[in-house]
Coordinates of C-alpha atoms in Angstrom, one line a residue:
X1 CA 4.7 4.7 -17.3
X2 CA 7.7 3.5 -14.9
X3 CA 5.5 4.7 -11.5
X4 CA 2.1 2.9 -13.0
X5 CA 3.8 -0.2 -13.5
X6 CA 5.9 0.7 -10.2
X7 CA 2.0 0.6 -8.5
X8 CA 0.7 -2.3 -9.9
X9 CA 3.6 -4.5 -8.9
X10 CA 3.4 -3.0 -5.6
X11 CA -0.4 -4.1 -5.2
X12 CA 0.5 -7.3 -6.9
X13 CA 3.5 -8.2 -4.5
X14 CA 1.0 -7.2 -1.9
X15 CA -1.5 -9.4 -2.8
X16 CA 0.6 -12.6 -3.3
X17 CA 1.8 -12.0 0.3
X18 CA -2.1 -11.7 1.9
X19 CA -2.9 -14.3 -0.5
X20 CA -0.1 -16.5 1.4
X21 CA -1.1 -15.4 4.8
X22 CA -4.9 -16.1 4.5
X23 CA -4.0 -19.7 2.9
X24 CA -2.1 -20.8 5.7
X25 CA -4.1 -19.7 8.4
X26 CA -7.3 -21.7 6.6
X27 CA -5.0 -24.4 6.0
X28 CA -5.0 -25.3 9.5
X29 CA -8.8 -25.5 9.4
X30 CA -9.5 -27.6 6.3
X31 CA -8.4 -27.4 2.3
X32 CA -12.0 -25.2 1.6
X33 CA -10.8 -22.7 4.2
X34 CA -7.5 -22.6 2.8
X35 CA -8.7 -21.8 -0.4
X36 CA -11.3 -19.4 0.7
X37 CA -8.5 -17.9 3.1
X38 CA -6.1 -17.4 -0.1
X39 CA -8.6 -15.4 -2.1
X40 CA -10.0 -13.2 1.1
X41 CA -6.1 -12.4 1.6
X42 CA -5.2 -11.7 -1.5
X43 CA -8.4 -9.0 -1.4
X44 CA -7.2 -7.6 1.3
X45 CA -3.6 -7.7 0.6
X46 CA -4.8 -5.6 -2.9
X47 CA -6.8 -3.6 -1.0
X48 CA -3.6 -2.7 2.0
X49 CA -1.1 -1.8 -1.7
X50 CA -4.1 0.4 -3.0
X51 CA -4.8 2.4 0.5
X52 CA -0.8 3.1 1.2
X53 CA -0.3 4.7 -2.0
X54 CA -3.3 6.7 -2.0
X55 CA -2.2 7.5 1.9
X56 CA 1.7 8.1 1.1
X57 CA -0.1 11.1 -1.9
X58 CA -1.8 12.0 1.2
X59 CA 0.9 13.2 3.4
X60 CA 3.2 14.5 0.2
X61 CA 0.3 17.1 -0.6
X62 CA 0.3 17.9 3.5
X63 CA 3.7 18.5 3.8
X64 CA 3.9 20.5 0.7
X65 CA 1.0 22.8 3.1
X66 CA 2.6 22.7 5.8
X67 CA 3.8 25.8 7.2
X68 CA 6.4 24.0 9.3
X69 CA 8.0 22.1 6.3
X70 CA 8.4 25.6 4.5
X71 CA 10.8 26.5 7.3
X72 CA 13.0 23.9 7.2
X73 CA 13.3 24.1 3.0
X74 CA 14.4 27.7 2.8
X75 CA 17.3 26.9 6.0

């Protein structure tokens, strides 16, 4: 329960932070690109949360394979 919620505050926090990002950068353009800007960033700040955690899964499960790491454990 603790690492779900751990994850969805993660993409959350994420989020709020593209959200930010894309609203200023439209806000320079016009109110209607800020507000499109916000909700594009806040897709793609979603999306960035989702893809590292999948990715950091990624590279535990390689280094549990990896020859090279079983070395160094049994040093």
């Amino acid at each position: 329960m603790r690492e779900r919620l751990k994850q969805v505050l993660l993409r959350a926090r994420y989020a709020a932070m593209g959200a930010a990002i894309g609203a200023a950068i439209g806000g320079l353009f016009s109110r209607n690109a800020a507000s499109t800007g916000g909700a594009i960033g806040g897709l793609v700040g979603a999306t960035v949360a989702d893809t590292r955690g999948t990715l950091e899964g990624v590279f535990e499960d390689l280094q549990e394979h990896d020859p090279r790491s079983q070395d160094s454990e049994r040093e």
